[in-house]
Structures are given as structure tokens and as C-alpha cells.
Amino acid sequence: MDKTTIIALKGITHTYGEKTVLKGVDLEVKQGDFVAITGPNGGGKTTMLRLILHLLKPSEGEVAYFHHGVATDHLHFGYLPQKNAIDSQFPITVQEVIASGLKMRPLHRITPEEKSRIASTIDLMRLQEVSHRAIGTLSGGQLQRALLGRAIISQPSVLVLDEPLSYIDKQFEQHLYSIVKTLSATTTIILVSHEMSVISGMANRHIIIADGKIHECEAHHHFVKSECK
């Protein structure tokens, strides 16, 4: 995969009231990167993901997208937010959540190919037995899997995962690692997680966010802060 820059953060500062969570951050994400991000709670990890997705506008600086070296207004993202960002009482089924990742137009008639993709994604997330249940009846892990299915079903070019291991049981966790490893061969991945022992072995870039700054680490199987710059 061509290692051209597709996302560039330039001089990013972001504040909430009087609290500055990111200070003058510069970062380039290349096509094909697998970027693993960690850091203390409240350190700015989720804020940086939301800025990358243009869900937040930075207080200072800019987040730019590129396609084959040319500036563009959008990229094809898949996004797994933290579970607490979702209204679990919204009247929608698991199948409908996953299908919503296809970004279909209103009154769109689902094609046979789309129907097949929805079914295969439900199978991949191991949600066959609950596919017609409302999300308010699910366990935390089942809802997390449904949201992951929504994030990947459209085969995005950039996959952004915010704490994907939250609520996931140990059995599915191993399956999740396999899914992410397979996706990383064709997809740019930006992932925030506190559980880095396995993920750090798959990622080619490791970043720690602390005190509003980012520190990039040598790509080893474990984070060692002394190896960060």
C-alpha cells in the first residue's frame, strides 16, 4: 500500500472552557498505517479521534485530508465510538444498527449484495441469535460488537476505534484481534485502547498522549515510555 499522507494534524490545540487537552499537536497518518494510541484518562485521546473525524473543530490549527496527495474534503471512515456515546434506548435492532453503516439513502431498497453483507457482518460479530433484538436488551459486549459491525460493514479506507475492547468478553477479544489484524492488511487503522499488549504487536506506530502532547514510540511489542520522543 502506498505510504502517502492521508490525514495531517497541524498545530492542533483544543480547549474545553479553561482546560486545554491538546497543545500544538502535529501528526501525519499515512495510508496503510496502524496507529495505536494510549495515555491517561482525560488526556485527550478521544478528543483527538473526534478532531480527526471532523466531529470537533479545533480551537487552533487544522485537520486536513488527502487523497493521492491532493487535498480533499472527506475520507471514507468507519468509526467505533465509546459505548457511553450511544443511546441504548433508541428503538433500533442489532441488524438495523449494522445496516446503518452502509449509509443508505432514505427509502433505499436493500440490494441482494447489501443483504448478504449485512448477514455476513452479523455472523462475523457472532450476533446471529440476537440480530432482531432491540439494542436496549443487549449486554454491553453485544452492543459493542454491533457497533463494531456498523463501523466495518462499508469497508472503510480508514477505521477509527475508540476503546474497542470495552465490555468485550475474553472469548470474543481473541476473535476481535483476528478481525483487526485482517483489516489492517487493507485498511488504515487508528485505535485508542488501554489494552495494548496484543494490539501493540500489530500496530506499526505507537503514540502516547499525555499533558496535551503526543509522544511517538518505537514500534515494539510493548510500550516503553523511554522509547518515546
mmCIF file of N, CA, C and O in Angstrom, residues 2-3 50 52 126 150 199:
data_model
loop_
_atom_site.group_PDB
_atom_site.id
_atom_site.type_symbol
_atom_site.label_atom_id
_atom_site.label_comp_id
_atom_site.label_asym_id
_atom_site.label_seq_id
_atom_site.Cartn_x
_atom_site.Cartn_y
_atom_site.Cartn_z
ATOM 1 N N ASP A 2 0.535 2.204 -0.852
ATOM 2 C CA ASP A 2 1.312 3.427 -0.973
ATOM 3 C C ASP A 2 1.295 4.212 0.339
ATOM 4 O O ASP A 2 0.243 4.505 0.884
ATOM 5 N N LYS A 3 2.505 4.537 0.827
ATOM 6 C CA LYS A 3 2.590 5.213 2.123
ATOM 7 C C LYS A 3 2.529 6.737 1.960
ATOM 8 O O LYS A 3 3.447 7.459 2.324
ATOM 9 N N ARG A 50 -11.991 12.528 17.665
ATOM 10 C CA ARG A 50 -13.127 13.313 17.188
ATOM 11 C C ARG A 50 -12.670 14.470 16.290
ATOM 12 O O ARG A 50 -13.370 14.844 15.338
ATOM 13 N N ILE A 52 -9.937 14.256 14.370
ATOM 14 C CA ILE A 52 -9.556 13.574 13.132
ATOM 15 C C ILE A 52 -10.783 13.312 12.258
ATOM 16 O O ILE A 52 -10.733 13.433 11.033
ATOM 17 N N ARG A 126 -20.683 -12.474 15.517
ATOM 18 C CA ARG A 126 -21.277 -13.532 16.346
ATOM 19 C C ARG A 126 -22.539 -13.047 17.064
ATOM 20 O O ARG A 126 -22.713 -13.229 18.258
ATOM 21 N N ARG A 150 -21.195 -2.143 12.555
ATOM 22 C CA ARG A 150 -21.588 -0.922 11.829
ATOM 23 C C ARG A 150 -20.363 -0.192 11.278
ATOM 24 O O ARG A 150 -20.391 0.347 10.164
ATOM 25 N N ILE A 199 -2.406 -5.604 20.859
ATOM 26 C CA ILE A 199 -2.577 -4.600 19.807
ATOM 27 C C ILE A 199 -1.248 -3.974 19.414
ATOM 28 O O ILE A 199 -0.973 -3.740 18.236
#
